[in-house]
Short mmCIF file of C-alpha atoms and ligand atoms in Angstrom, two decimals:
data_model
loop_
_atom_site.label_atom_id
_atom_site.label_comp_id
_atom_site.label_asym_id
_atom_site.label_seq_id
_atom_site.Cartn_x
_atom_site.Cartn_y
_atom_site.Cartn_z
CA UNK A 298 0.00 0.00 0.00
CA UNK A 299 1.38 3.39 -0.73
CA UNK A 300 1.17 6.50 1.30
CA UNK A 301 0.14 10.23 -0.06
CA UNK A 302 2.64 12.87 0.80
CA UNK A 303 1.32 15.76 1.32
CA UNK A 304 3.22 19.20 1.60
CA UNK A 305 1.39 22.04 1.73
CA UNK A 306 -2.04 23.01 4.26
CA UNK A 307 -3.84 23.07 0.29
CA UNK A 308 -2.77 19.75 -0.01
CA UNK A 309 -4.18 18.33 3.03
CA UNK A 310 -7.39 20.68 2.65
CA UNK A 311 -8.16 19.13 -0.60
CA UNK A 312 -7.31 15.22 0.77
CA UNK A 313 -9.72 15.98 3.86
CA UNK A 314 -12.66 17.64 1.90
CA UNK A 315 -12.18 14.10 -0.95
CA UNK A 316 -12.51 12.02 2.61
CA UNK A 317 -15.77 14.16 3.29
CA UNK A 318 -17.10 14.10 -0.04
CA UNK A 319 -16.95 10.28 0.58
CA UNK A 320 -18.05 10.30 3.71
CA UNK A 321 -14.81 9.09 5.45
CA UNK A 322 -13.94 10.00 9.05
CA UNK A 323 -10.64 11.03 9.49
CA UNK A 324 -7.68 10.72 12.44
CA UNK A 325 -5.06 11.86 12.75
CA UNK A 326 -1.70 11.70 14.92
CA UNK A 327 0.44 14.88 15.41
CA UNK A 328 4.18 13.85 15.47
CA UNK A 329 7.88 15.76 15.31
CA UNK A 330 8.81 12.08 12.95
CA UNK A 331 12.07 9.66 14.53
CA UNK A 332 8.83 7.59 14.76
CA UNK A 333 9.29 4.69 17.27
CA UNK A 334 6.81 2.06 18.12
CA UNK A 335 4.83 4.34 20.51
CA UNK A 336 4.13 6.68 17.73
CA UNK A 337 3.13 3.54 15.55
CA UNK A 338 0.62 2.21 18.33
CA UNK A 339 -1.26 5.56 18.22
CA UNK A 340 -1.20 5.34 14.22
CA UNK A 341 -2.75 1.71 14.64
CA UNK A 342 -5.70 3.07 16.76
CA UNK A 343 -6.80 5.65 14.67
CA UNK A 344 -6.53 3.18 11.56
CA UNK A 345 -8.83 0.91 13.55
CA UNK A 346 -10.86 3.85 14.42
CA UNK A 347 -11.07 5.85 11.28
CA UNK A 348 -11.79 5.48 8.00
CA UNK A 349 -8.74 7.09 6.85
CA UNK A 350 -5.75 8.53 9.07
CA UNK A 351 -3.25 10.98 8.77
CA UNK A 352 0.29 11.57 10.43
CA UNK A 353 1.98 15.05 10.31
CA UNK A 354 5.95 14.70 11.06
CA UNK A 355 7.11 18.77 12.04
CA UNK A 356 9.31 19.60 14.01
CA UNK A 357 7.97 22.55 15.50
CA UNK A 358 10.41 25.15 15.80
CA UNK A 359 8.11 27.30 18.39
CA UNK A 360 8.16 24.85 20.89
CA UNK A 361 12.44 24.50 21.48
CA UNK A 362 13.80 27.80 23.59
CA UNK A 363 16.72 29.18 22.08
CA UNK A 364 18.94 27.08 24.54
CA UNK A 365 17.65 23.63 23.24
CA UNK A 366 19.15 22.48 20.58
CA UNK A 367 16.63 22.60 17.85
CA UNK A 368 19.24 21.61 14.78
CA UNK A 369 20.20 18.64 16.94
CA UNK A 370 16.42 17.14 16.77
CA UNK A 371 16.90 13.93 14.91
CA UNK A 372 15.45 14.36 11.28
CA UNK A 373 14.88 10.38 9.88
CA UNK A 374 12.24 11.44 7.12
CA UNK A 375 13.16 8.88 4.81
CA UNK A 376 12.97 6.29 7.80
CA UNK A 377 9.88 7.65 9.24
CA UNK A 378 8.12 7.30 5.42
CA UNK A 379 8.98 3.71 5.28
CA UNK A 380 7.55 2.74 8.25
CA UNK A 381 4.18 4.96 7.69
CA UNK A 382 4.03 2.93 4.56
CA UNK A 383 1.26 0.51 5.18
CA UNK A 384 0.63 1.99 8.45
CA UNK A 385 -1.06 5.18 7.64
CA UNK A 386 -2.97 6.68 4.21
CA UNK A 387 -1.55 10.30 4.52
CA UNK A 388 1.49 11.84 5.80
CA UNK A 389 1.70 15.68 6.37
CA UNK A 390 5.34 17.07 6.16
CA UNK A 391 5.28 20.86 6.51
CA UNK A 392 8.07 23.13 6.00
CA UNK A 393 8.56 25.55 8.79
CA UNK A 394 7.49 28.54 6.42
CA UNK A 395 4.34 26.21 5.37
CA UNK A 396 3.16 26.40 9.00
CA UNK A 397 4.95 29.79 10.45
CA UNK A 398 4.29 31.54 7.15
CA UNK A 399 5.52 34.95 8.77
CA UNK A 400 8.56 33.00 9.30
CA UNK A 401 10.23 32.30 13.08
CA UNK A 402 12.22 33.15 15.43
CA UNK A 403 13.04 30.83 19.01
CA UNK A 404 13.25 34.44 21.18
CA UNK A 405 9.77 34.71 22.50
CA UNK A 406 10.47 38.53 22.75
CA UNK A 407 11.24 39.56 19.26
CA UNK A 408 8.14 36.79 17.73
CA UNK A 409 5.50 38.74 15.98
CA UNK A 410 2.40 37.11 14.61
CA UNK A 411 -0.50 35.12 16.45
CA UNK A 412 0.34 32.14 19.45
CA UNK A 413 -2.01 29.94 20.99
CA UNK A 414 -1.80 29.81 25.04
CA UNK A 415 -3.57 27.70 27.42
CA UNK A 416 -3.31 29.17 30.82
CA UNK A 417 -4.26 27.63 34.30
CA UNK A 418 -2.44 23.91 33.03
CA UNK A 419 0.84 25.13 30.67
CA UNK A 420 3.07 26.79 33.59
CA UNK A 421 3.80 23.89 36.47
CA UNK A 422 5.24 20.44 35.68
CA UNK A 423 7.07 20.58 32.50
CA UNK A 424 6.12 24.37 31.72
CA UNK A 425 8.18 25.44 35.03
CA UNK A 426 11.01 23.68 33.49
CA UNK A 427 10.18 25.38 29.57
CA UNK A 428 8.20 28.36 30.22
CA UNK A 429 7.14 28.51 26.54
CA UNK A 430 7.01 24.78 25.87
CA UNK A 431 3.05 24.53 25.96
CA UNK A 432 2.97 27.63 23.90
CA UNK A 433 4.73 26.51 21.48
CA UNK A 434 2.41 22.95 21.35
CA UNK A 435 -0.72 24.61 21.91
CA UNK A 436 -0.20 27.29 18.49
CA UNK A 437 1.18 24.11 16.61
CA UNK A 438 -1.74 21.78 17.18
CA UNK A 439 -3.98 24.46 16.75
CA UNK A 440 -2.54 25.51 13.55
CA UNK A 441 -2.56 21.44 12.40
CA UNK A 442 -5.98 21.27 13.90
CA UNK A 443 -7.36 23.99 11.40
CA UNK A 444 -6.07 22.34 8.55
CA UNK A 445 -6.64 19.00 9.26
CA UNK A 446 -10.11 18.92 11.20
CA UNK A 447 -9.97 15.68 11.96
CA UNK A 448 -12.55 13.63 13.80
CA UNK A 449 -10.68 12.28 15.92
CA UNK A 450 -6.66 13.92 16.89
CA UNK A 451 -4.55 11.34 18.41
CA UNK A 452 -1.91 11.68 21.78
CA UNK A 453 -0.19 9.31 23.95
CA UNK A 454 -0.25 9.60 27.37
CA UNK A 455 3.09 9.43 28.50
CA UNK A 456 3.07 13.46 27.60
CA UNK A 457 0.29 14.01 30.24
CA UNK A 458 0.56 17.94 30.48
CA UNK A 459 0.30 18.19 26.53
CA UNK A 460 -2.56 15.74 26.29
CA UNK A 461 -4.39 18.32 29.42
CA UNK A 462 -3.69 21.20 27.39
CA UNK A 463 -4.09 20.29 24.06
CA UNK A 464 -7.94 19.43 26.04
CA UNK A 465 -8.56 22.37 27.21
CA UNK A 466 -7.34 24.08 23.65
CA UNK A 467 -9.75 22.20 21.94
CA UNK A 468 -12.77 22.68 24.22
CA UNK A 469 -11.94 26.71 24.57
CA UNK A 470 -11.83 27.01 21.12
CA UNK A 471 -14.17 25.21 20.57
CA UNK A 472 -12.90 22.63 17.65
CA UNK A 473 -14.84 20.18 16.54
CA UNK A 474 -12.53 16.97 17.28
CA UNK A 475 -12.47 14.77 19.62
CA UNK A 476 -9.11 14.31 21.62
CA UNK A 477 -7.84 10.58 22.16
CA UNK A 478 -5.32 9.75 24.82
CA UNK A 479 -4.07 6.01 24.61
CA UNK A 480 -1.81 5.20 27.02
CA UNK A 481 1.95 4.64 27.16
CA UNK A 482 3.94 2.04 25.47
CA UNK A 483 6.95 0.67 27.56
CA UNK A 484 9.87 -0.72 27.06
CA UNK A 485 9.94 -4.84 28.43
CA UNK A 486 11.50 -3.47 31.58
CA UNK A 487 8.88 -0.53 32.02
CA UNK A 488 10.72 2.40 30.81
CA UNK A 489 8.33 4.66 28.70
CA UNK A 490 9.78 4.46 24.95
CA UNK A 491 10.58 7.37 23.81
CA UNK A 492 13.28 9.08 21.44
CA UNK A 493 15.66 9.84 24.61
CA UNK A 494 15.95 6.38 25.40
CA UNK A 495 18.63 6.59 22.54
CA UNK A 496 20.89 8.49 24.06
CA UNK A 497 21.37 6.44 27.30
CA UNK A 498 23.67 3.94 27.65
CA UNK A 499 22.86 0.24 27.97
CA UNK A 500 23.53 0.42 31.55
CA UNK A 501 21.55 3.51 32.19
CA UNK A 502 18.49 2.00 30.49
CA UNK A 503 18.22 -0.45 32.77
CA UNK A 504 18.58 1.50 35.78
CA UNK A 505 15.79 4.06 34.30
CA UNK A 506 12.98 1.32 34.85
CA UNK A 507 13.26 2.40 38.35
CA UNK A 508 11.35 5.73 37.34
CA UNK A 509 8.27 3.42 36.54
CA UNK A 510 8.93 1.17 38.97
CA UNK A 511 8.40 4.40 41.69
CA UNK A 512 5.80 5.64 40.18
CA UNK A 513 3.96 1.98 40.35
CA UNK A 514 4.88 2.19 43.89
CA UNK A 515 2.91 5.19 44.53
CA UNK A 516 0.15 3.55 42.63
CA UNK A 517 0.18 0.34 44.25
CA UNK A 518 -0.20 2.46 47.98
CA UNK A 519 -3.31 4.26 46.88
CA UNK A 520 -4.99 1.30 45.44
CA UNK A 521 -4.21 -0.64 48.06
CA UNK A 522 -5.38 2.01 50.66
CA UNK A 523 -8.89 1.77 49.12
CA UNK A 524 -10.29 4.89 49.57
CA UNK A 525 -8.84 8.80 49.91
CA UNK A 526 -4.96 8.61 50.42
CA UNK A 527 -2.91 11.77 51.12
CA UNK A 528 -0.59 13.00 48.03
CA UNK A 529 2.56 13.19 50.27
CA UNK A 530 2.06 9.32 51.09
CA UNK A 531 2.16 8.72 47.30
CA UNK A 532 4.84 10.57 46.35
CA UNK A 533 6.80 9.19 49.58
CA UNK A 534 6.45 5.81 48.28
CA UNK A 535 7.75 7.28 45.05
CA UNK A 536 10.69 9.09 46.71
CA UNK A 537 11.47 5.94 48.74
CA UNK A 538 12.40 3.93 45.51
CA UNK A 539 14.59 6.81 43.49
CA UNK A 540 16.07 7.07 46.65
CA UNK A 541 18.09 3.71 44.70
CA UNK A 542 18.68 5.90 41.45
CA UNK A 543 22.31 6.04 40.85
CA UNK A 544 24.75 8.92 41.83
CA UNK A 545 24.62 11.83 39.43
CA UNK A 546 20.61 11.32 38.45
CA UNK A 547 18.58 13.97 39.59
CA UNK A 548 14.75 13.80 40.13
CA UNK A 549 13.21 17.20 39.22
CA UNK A 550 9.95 16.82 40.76
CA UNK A 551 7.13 14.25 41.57
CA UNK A 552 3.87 15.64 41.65
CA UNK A 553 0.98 14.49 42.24
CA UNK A 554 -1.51 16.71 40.69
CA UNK A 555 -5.49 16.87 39.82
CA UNK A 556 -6.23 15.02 36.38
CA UNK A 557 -7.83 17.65 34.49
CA UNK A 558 -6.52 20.69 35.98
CA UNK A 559 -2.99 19.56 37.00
CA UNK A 560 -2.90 21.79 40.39
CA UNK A 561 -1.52 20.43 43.20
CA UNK A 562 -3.08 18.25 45.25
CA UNK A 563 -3.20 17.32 49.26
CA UNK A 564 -5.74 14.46 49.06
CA UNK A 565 -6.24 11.73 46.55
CA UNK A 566 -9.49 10.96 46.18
CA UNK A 567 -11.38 7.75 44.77
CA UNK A 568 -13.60 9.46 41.84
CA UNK A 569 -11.26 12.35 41.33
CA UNK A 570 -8.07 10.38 41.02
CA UNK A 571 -4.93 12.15 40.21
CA UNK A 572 -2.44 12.49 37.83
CA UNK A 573 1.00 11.55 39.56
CA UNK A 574 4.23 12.72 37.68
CA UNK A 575 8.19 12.80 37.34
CA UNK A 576 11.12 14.45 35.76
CA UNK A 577 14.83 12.90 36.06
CA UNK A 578 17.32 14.33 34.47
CA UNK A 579 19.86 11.29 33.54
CA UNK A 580 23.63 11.55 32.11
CA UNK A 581 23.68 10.59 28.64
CA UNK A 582 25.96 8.25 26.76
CA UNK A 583 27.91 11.17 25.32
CA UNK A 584 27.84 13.74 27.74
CA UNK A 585 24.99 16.17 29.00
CA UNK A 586 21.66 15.28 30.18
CA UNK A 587 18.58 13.33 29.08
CA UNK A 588 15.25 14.72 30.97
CA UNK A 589 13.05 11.49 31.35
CA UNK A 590 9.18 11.83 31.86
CA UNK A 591 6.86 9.70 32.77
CA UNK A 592 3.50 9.35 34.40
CA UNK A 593 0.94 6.73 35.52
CA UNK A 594 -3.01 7.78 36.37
CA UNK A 595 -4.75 7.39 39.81
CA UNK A 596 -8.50 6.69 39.60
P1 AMP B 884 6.43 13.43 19.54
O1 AMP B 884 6.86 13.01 18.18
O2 AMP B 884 7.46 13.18 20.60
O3 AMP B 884 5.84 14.82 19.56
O4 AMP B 884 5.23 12.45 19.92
C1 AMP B 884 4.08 12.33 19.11
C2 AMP B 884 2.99 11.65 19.87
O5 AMP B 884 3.41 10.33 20.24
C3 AMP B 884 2.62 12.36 21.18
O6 AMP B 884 1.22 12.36 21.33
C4 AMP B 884 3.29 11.53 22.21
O7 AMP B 884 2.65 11.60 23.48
C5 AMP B 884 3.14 10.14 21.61
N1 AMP B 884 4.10 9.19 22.20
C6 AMP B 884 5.45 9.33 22.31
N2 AMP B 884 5.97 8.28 22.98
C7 AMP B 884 4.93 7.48 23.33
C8 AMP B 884 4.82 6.25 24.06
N3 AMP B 884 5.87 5.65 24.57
N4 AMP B 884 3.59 5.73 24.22
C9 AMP B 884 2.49 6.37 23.71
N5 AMP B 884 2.53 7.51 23.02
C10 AMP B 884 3.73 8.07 22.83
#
């Protein structure tokens, strides 16, 4: 089976209104490509879901501050294609002038033009650590989102925070798709996959399954309490087990935070659940650091 390419918003305008004129739904999965297999599982779910799905791969300048290294993204296009093939009908592959057609620039202070923000969810967590990080997603997807419209839009949950804002963008605006969070897809020993994972060595791999393993702790103590649970007991039971993580890891944070507003929370309760997340910052093979993320869901 081959796969349409398509470059321009046109394009894809013209593809989605031939899937309406035959009455096709359409998904579709946002992705920045170096597609792994927790990229394909969303892909498979929408296929299975949708008449017809479509992947963008962009990186998206707006979301890297000018300290992260934005040329250093890995760029595997032709790799990424191959394994769509089969996998997916349509592939979006913008240029950065396609989608920023103003042009860009990573200073926040000197960008001119129109930016999406979702406040109330985009500045704790990950957006204490990247103050423009949800920015930068939230004007991306929203940008995709008008040229796509797709019935259903596609996110895993390993990227909790995005998946809450890209929520709340979508209701606010009110855009008519519906937002799809499957969850993560781990490594054998637990580790959430993800592109990062590349840069550790062998060794440290290993000894990152201990950021799940924490976080299953905390887990494993509310279930077990059966009923309301206090968040500092949680994230105790976290702390108690990357209190093993090897010299030189640091652990950011571990919150434990309301699902669908991500504030802080004091109580965990059964009904309201909680979202309960980590950062740890890990040395990578070849020098420098490798922030790790993961998450798990209290209900
Ligand atoms: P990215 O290319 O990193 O922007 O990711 C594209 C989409 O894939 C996002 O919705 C991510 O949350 C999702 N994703 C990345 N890694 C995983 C994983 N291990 N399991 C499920 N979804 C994932």
């Amino acid at each position: 089976m081959s796969i349409t390419i398509l470059r321009t918003a046109q394009q894809v305008r013209s593809w989605r209104l031939q899937c309406l004129f035959n009455k096709q739904t359409v998904g579709f999965v946002p992705t920045m490509g170096a597609l792994h297999a927790g990229h394909a599982h969303l892909v498979r779910a929408s296929m299975k879901q949708n008449d017809k799905t479509i992947v963008s791969i962009f990186v998206n300048p707006l979301q890297f501050a000018p300290h992260e290294d934005l040329d250093a993204y890995p760029r595997t296009l032709e790799r990424d294609l191959g394994a769509l093939k089969g996998l997916a009908d349509a592939v979006f592959v913008p240029k950065v002038l396609e989608m920023y057609p103003g042009g860009i620039v990573l200073d926040v202070e000197n960008q001119k033009g129109a930016f999406v923000s979702v406040h109330g969810c985009s500045e704790q967590l990950e957006g204490a650590q990247r103050p423009a990080f949800f920015r930068g997603v939230a004007t991306v997807v929203t940008k995709l989102l008008n040229v796509v419209t797709p019935n259903i839009v596609y996110f895993g949950q390993k990227d909790a925070q995005q998946c809450v804002v890209v929520k709340h963008l979508v209701r606010d605006l009110l855009m008519n798709t519906e937002v799809a969070v499957l969850p993560t897809l781990r490594e054998k020993n637990g580790l959430a996959m993800s592109l990062r994972n590349e840069y550790l060595l062998e060794e440290s791999r290993d000894q990152s399954a201990a950021i799940y393993r924490g976080l299953c702790a905390g887990k494993t103590l509310y279930e077990q309490a059966e009923g309301a649970v206090a968040a500092k007991d949680v994230e105790s039971a976290i702390r108690e087990v990357y209190s093993t993580l090897p010299a030189g890891w640091e652990v950011e944070y571990v919150a434990v935070s309301h699902p669908d507003l991500l504030e802080p929370l004091e109580m965990v309760e059964p009904g309201i659940g909680a979202t309960v997340s980590t950062a740890v910052r890990v040395p990578k093979a070849g020098g420098g650091i490798a922030r790790l993320i993961d998450n798990v869901q209290l209900v």
